[in-house]
Amino acid sequence: MTYPANSPAPVDPERLEKLAEVAVKIGLRLQKGQDLVMTAPVNALPLARLITKHAYLAGAGLVTTFYSDEDATLSRYRYGPDESFDRATDWLYEGMAKAYANNAARLAIAGDNPMLLSGEDPAKVARANKANSMAYKPALEKISNFDINWNIVSYPNPSWARQVFPDDPAEIAVGKLADAIFAASRVDQDDPISAWEAHNANLRKRSSWLNEERFAALHFKGPGTDLTLGLADGHEWHGGASTAKNGITCNPNIPTEEVFTTPHALRAEGFVSSTKPLSHQGTLIDDIQVRFEGGRIVEAKASKGEAVLQKVLDTDEGARRLGEVALVPHSSPISASGILFYNTLFDENASCHIALGQCYSKCFLDGAKLTEEQIKSQGGNSSLIHIDWMIGSDKVDIDGIKPDGTRVRVMRGGEWV
Ligand code: ZN
Ligand code: ZN
């Protein structure tokens, strides 16, 4: 299919500029003089440039961007020596960790083809992921411990758009994905900054209620799901904007619809089924069913991608336990769009979810002051991975269980009670 050379650009430049502004002013709340480390797919160059512009307008110190390229990634899998799959760019991550230790902010533009590695050897993918996770750890810890303000936004890469809208010609698919990203990121509105402030206030109301209730556990019940999930001792619910240890209040995820906290790593009992496919680093894992005993996954299957799921669970001991539980109403705008984005940043905001692996220390009362040992003793999980997958739908009910066993209705049919 061809297009006239003068056909309008599929990505609305005005909204793209608003997205860049929201990323800098709401997502990062970048401070005068603060450095910024950005990563972006090469296709997202137009957005990376606009973010760089708005970062400097906000008074950024130095903005440094690292670009990735899908073709280059595939070349590694096709032509790279076998031993390279146990290696990662540790020198780069060490440099990033150093930048964050010096209070640089972090921004990632997401938008890679979710199926990029689906045709590659799963063993190589797993080795490369493990080596990357280990090398990334010093830098990732600064982000998962929320030492600094950080943010992820998305750009409609053509390869991603083709996955989401396979029946449309390439340019139409990109335009549709762009519109979906803009709507979910609230930049289709006249005043996106005010819209985000109102949205943050609403999420804060939900998380404050959950923090007052102080549930000991949540009970999820629905088709293929009967799960009692203990919450960590001294857990704290968060949602929307929150304050990093460097004192800056930012919105790490754009979009975001979730309120979330830390489950107890030793207190999950029962079984749970996924309600949407999980796109994990190039592989689609569908119809996940797992059973928990004492917080540990003791049985796991999937109709698609089961081999990858098993490898993920074998990453380390913490990979079989939970590090996050999040509540999202079924009527959230992303769920209402009916689009499966094959991207956790969007799909996790369509549905209640749990995450395998690493917990967030900020999801504890006084989390910033707790040592790793204290977090562990309160039930916080640790792992090289953090993988969200969706367990909510309009058929799932959730009760909160108080320490004395009293039940409070939290969600019915996927909606807040
Ligand atoms: Zn989440
Ligand atoms: Zn998560």
PDB file of N, CA and C in Angstrom, residues 113-153:
ATOM      1  N   ASN A 113       8.765  -2.929  19.641  1.00  0.00           N
ATOM      2  CA  ASN A 113       7.931  -4.020  19.146  1.00  0.00           C
ATOM      3  C   ASN A 113       7.853  -5.110  20.212  1.00  0.00           C
ATOM      4  N   PRO A 114       6.647  -5.366  20.757  1.00  0.00           N
ATOM      5  CA  PRO A 114       6.544  -6.345  21.845  1.00  0.00           C
ATOM      6  C   PRO A 114       6.887  -7.768  21.405  1.00  0.00           C
ATOM      7  N   MET A 115       6.824  -8.030  20.107  1.00  0.00           N
ATOM      8  CA  MET A 115       7.085  -9.386  19.617  1.00  0.00           C
ATOM      9  C   MET A 115       8.468  -9.514  18.978  1.00  0.00           C
ATOM     10  N   LEU A 116       9.323  -8.523  19.207  1.00  0.00           N
ATOM     11  CA  LEU A 116      10.612  -8.488  18.513  1.00  0.00           C
ATOM     12  C   LEU A 116      11.379  -9.812  18.623  1.00  0.00           C
ATOM     13  N   LEU A 117      11.394 -10.381  19.828  1.00  0.00           N
ATOM     14  CA  LEU A 117      12.236 -11.563  20.048  1.00  0.00           C
ATOM     15  C   LEU A 117      11.452 -12.867  20.000  1.00  0.00           C
ATOM     16  N   SER A 118      10.202 -12.794  19.533  1.00  0.00           N
ATOM     17  CA  SER A 118       9.355 -13.987  19.608  1.00  0.00           C
ATOM     18  C   SER A 118       9.868 -15.122  18.727  1.00  0.00           C
ATOM     19  N   GLY A 119      10.655 -14.798  17.695  1.00  0.00           N
ATOM     20  CA  GLY A 119      11.169 -15.854  16.824  1.00  0.00           C
ATOM     21  C   GLY A 119      12.570 -16.309  17.211  1.00  0.00           C
ATOM     22  N   GLU A 120      13.116 -15.734  18.283  1.00  0.00           N
ATOM     23  CA  GLU A 120      14.498 -16.070  18.666  1.00  0.00           C
ATOM     24  C   GLU A 120      14.509 -17.203  19.692  1.00  0.00           C
ATOM     25  N   ASP A 121      15.680 -17.796  19.870  1.00  0.00           N
ATOM     26  CA  ASP A 121      15.869 -18.912  20.800  1.00  0.00           C
ATOM     27  C   ASP A 121      15.538 -18.464  22.237  1.00  0.00           C
ATOM     28  N   PRO A 122      14.484 -19.066  22.870  1.00  0.00           N
ATOM     29  CA  PRO A 122      14.085 -18.632  24.217  1.00  0.00           C
ATOM     30  C   PRO A 122      15.210 -18.744  25.235  1.00  0.00           C
ATOM     31  N   ALA A 123      16.095 -19.729  25.047  1.00  0.00           N
ATOM     32  CA  ALA A 123      17.209 -19.887  26.001  1.00  0.00           C
ATOM     33  C   ALA A 123      18.151 -18.687  25.912  1.00  0.00           C
ATOM     34  N   LYS A 124      18.402 -18.233  24.674  1.00  0.00           N
ATOM     35  CA  LYS A 124      19.259 -17.044  24.500  1.00  0.00           C
ATOM     36  C   LYS A 124      18.581 -15.799  25.075  1.00  0.00           C
ATOM     37  N   VAL A 125      17.275 -15.685  24.836  1.00  0.00           N
ATOM     38  CA  VAL A 125      16.529 -14.532  25.350  1.00  0.00           C
ATOM     39  C   VAL A 125      16.622 -14.512  26.877  1.00  0.00           C
ATOM     40  N   ALA A 126      16.437 -15.689  27.482  1.00  0.00           N
ATOM     41  CA  ALA A 126      16.465 -15.770  28.946  1.00  0.00           C
ATOM     42  C   ALA A 126      17.856 -15.434  29.481  1.00  0.00           C
ATOM     43  N   ARG A 127      18.912 -15.959  28.820  1.00  0.00           N
ATOM     44  CA  ARG A 127      20.282 -15.672  29.276  1.00  0.00           C
ATOM     45  C   ARG A 127      20.577 -14.185  29.163  1.00  0.00           C
ATOM     46  N   ALA A 128      20.199 -13.598  28.032  1.00  0.00           N
ATOM     47  CA  ALA A 128      20.467 -12.169  27.821  1.00  0.00           C
ATOM     48  C   ALA A 128      19.708 -11.320  28.842  1.00  0.00           C
ATOM     49  N   ASN A 129      18.437 -11.720  29.113  1.00  0.00           N
ATOM     50  CA  ASN A 129      17.647 -10.979  30.101  1.00  0.00           C
ATOM     51  C   ASN A 129      18.268 -11.068  31.486  1.00  0.00           C
ATOM     52  N   LYS A 130      18.734 -12.275  31.837  1.00  0.00           N
ATOM     53  CA  LYS A 130      19.308 -12.462  33.168  1.00  0.00           C
ATOM     54  C   LYS A 130      20.587 -11.639  33.311  1.00  0.00           C
ATOM     55  N   ALA A 131      21.461 -11.719  32.283  1.00  0.00           N
ATOM     56  CA  ALA A 131      22.711 -10.951  32.332  1.00  0.00           C
ATOM     57  C   ALA A 131      22.404  -9.454  32.414  1.00  0.00           C
ATOM     58  N   ASN A 132      21.380  -9.029  31.659  1.00  0.00           N
ATOM     59  CA  ASN A 132      21.015  -7.616  31.673  1.00  0.00           C
ATOM     60  C   ASN A 132      20.461  -7.200  33.040  1.00  0.00           C
ATOM     61  N   SER A 133      19.588  -8.045  33.616  1.00  0.00           N
ATOM     62  CA  SER A 133      19.016  -7.728  34.931  1.00  0.00           C
ATOM     63  C   SER A 133      20.111  -7.590  35.978  1.00  0.00           C
ATOM     64  N   MET A 134      21.101  -8.504  35.925  1.00  0.00           N
ATOM     65  CA  MET A 134      22.166  -8.460  36.933  1.00  0.00           C
ATOM     66  C   MET A 134      23.022  -7.213  36.768  1.00  0.00           C
ATOM     67  N   ALA A 135      23.346  -6.879  35.518  1.00  0.00           N
ATOM     68  CA  ALA A 135      24.185  -5.698  35.276  1.00  0.00           C
ATOM     69  C   ALA A 135      23.427  -4.415  35.599  1.00  0.00           C
ATOM     70  N   TYR A 136      22.110  -4.445  35.361  1.00  0.00           N
ATOM     71  CA  TYR A 136      21.281  -3.251  35.539  1.00  0.00           C
ATOM     72  C   TYR A 136      20.997  -2.970  37.014  1.00  0.00           C
ATOM     73  N   LYS A 137      21.197  -4.001  37.871  1.00  0.00           N
ATOM     74  CA  LYS A 137      20.752  -3.907  39.262  1.00  0.00           C
ATOM     75  C   LYS A 137      21.174  -2.620  39.991  1.00  0.00           C
ATOM     76  N   PRO A 138      22.469  -2.231  39.945  1.00  0.00           N
ATOM     77  CA  PRO A 138      22.852  -1.016  40.698  1.00  0.00           C
ATOM     78  C   PRO A 138      22.075   0.224  40.260  1.00  0.00           C
ATOM     79  N   ALA A 139      21.751   0.311  38.967  1.00  0.00           N
ATOM     80  CA  ALA A 139      20.989   1.473  38.478  1.00  0.00           C
ATOM     81  C   ALA A 139      19.505   1.301  38.785  1.00  0.00           C
ATOM     82  N   LEU A 140      18.995   0.078  38.575  1.00  0.00           N
ATOM     83  CA  LEU A 140      17.567  -0.185  38.791  1.00  0.00           C
ATOM     84  C   LEU A 140      17.172   0.013  40.256  1.00  0.00           C
ATOM     85  N   GLU A 141      18.099  -0.340  41.177  1.00  0.00           N
ATOM     86  CA  GLU A 141      17.804  -0.173  42.607  1.00  0.00           C
ATOM     87  C   GLU A 141      17.512   1.277  42.961  1.00  0.00           C
ATOM     88  N   LYS A 142      18.231   2.185  42.314  1.00  0.00           N
ATOM     89  CA  LYS A 142      18.016   3.612  42.595  1.00  0.00           C
ATOM     90  C   LYS A 142      16.612   4.033  42.144  1.00  0.00           C
ATOM     91  N   ILE A 143      16.104   3.322  41.123  1.00  0.00           N
ATOM     92  CA  ILE A 143      14.766   3.631  40.620  1.00  0.00           C
ATOM     93  C   ILE A 143      13.709   2.908  41.462  1.00  0.00           C
ATOM     94  N   SER A 144      13.914   1.581  41.710  1.00  0.00           N
ATOM     95  CA  SER A 144      12.902   0.837  42.478  1.00  0.00           C
ATOM     96  C   SER A 144      12.865   1.314  43.929  1.00  0.00           C
ATOM     97  N   ASN A 145      13.995   1.807  44.458  1.00  0.00           N
ATOM     98  CA  ASN A 145      13.975   2.396  45.815  1.00  0.00           C
ATOM     99  C   ASN A 145      13.475   3.836  45.793  1.00  0.00           C
ATOM    100  N   PHE A 146      13.199   4.339  44.599  1.00  0.00           N
ATOM    101  CA  PHE A 146      12.644   5.685  44.407  1.00  0.00           C
ATOM    102  C   PHE A 146      13.563   6.766  44.968  1.00  0.00           C
ATOM    103  N   ASP A 147      14.871   6.587  44.730  1.00  0.00           N
ATOM    104  CA  ASP A 147      15.838   7.603  45.159  1.00  0.00           C
ATOM    105  C   ASP A 147      15.645   8.896  44.383  1.00  0.00           C
ATOM    106  N   ILE A 148      15.242   8.750  43.111  1.00  0.00           N
ATOM    107  CA  ILE A 148      15.159   9.916  42.219  1.00  0.00           C
ATOM    108  C   ILE A 148      13.806   9.940  41.504  1.00  0.00           C
ATOM    109  N   ASN A 149      13.451  11.111  40.969  1.00  0.00           N
ATOM    110  CA  ASN A 149      12.242  11.224  40.146  1.00  0.00           C
ATOM    111  C   ASN A 149      12.478  10.551  38.799  1.00  0.00           C
ATOM    112  N   TRP A 150      11.500   9.747  38.365  1.00  0.00           N
ATOM    113  CA  TRP A 150      11.631   9.058  37.073  1.00  0.00           C
ATOM    114  C   TRP A 150      10.279   8.934  36.411  1.00  0.00           C
ATOM    115  N   ASN A 151      10.314   8.631  35.116  1.00  0.00           N
ATOM    116  CA  ASN A 151       9.081   8.595  34.333  1.00  0.00           C
ATOM    117  C   ASN A 151       9.242   7.721  33.083  1.00  0.00           C
ATOM    118  N   ILE A 152       8.142   7.057  32.722  1.00  0.00           N
ATOM    119  CA  ILE A 152       8.065   6.346  31.428  1.00  0.00           C
ATOM    120  C   ILE A 152       6.893   6.912  30.637  1.00  0.00           C
ATOM    121  N   VAL A 153       7.131   7.264  29.387  1.00  0.00           N
ATOM    122  CA  VAL A 153       6.052   7.611  28.443  1.00  0.00           C
ATOM    123  C   VAL A 153       6.239   6.746  27.197  1.00  0.00           C
TER     124      VAL A 153
END
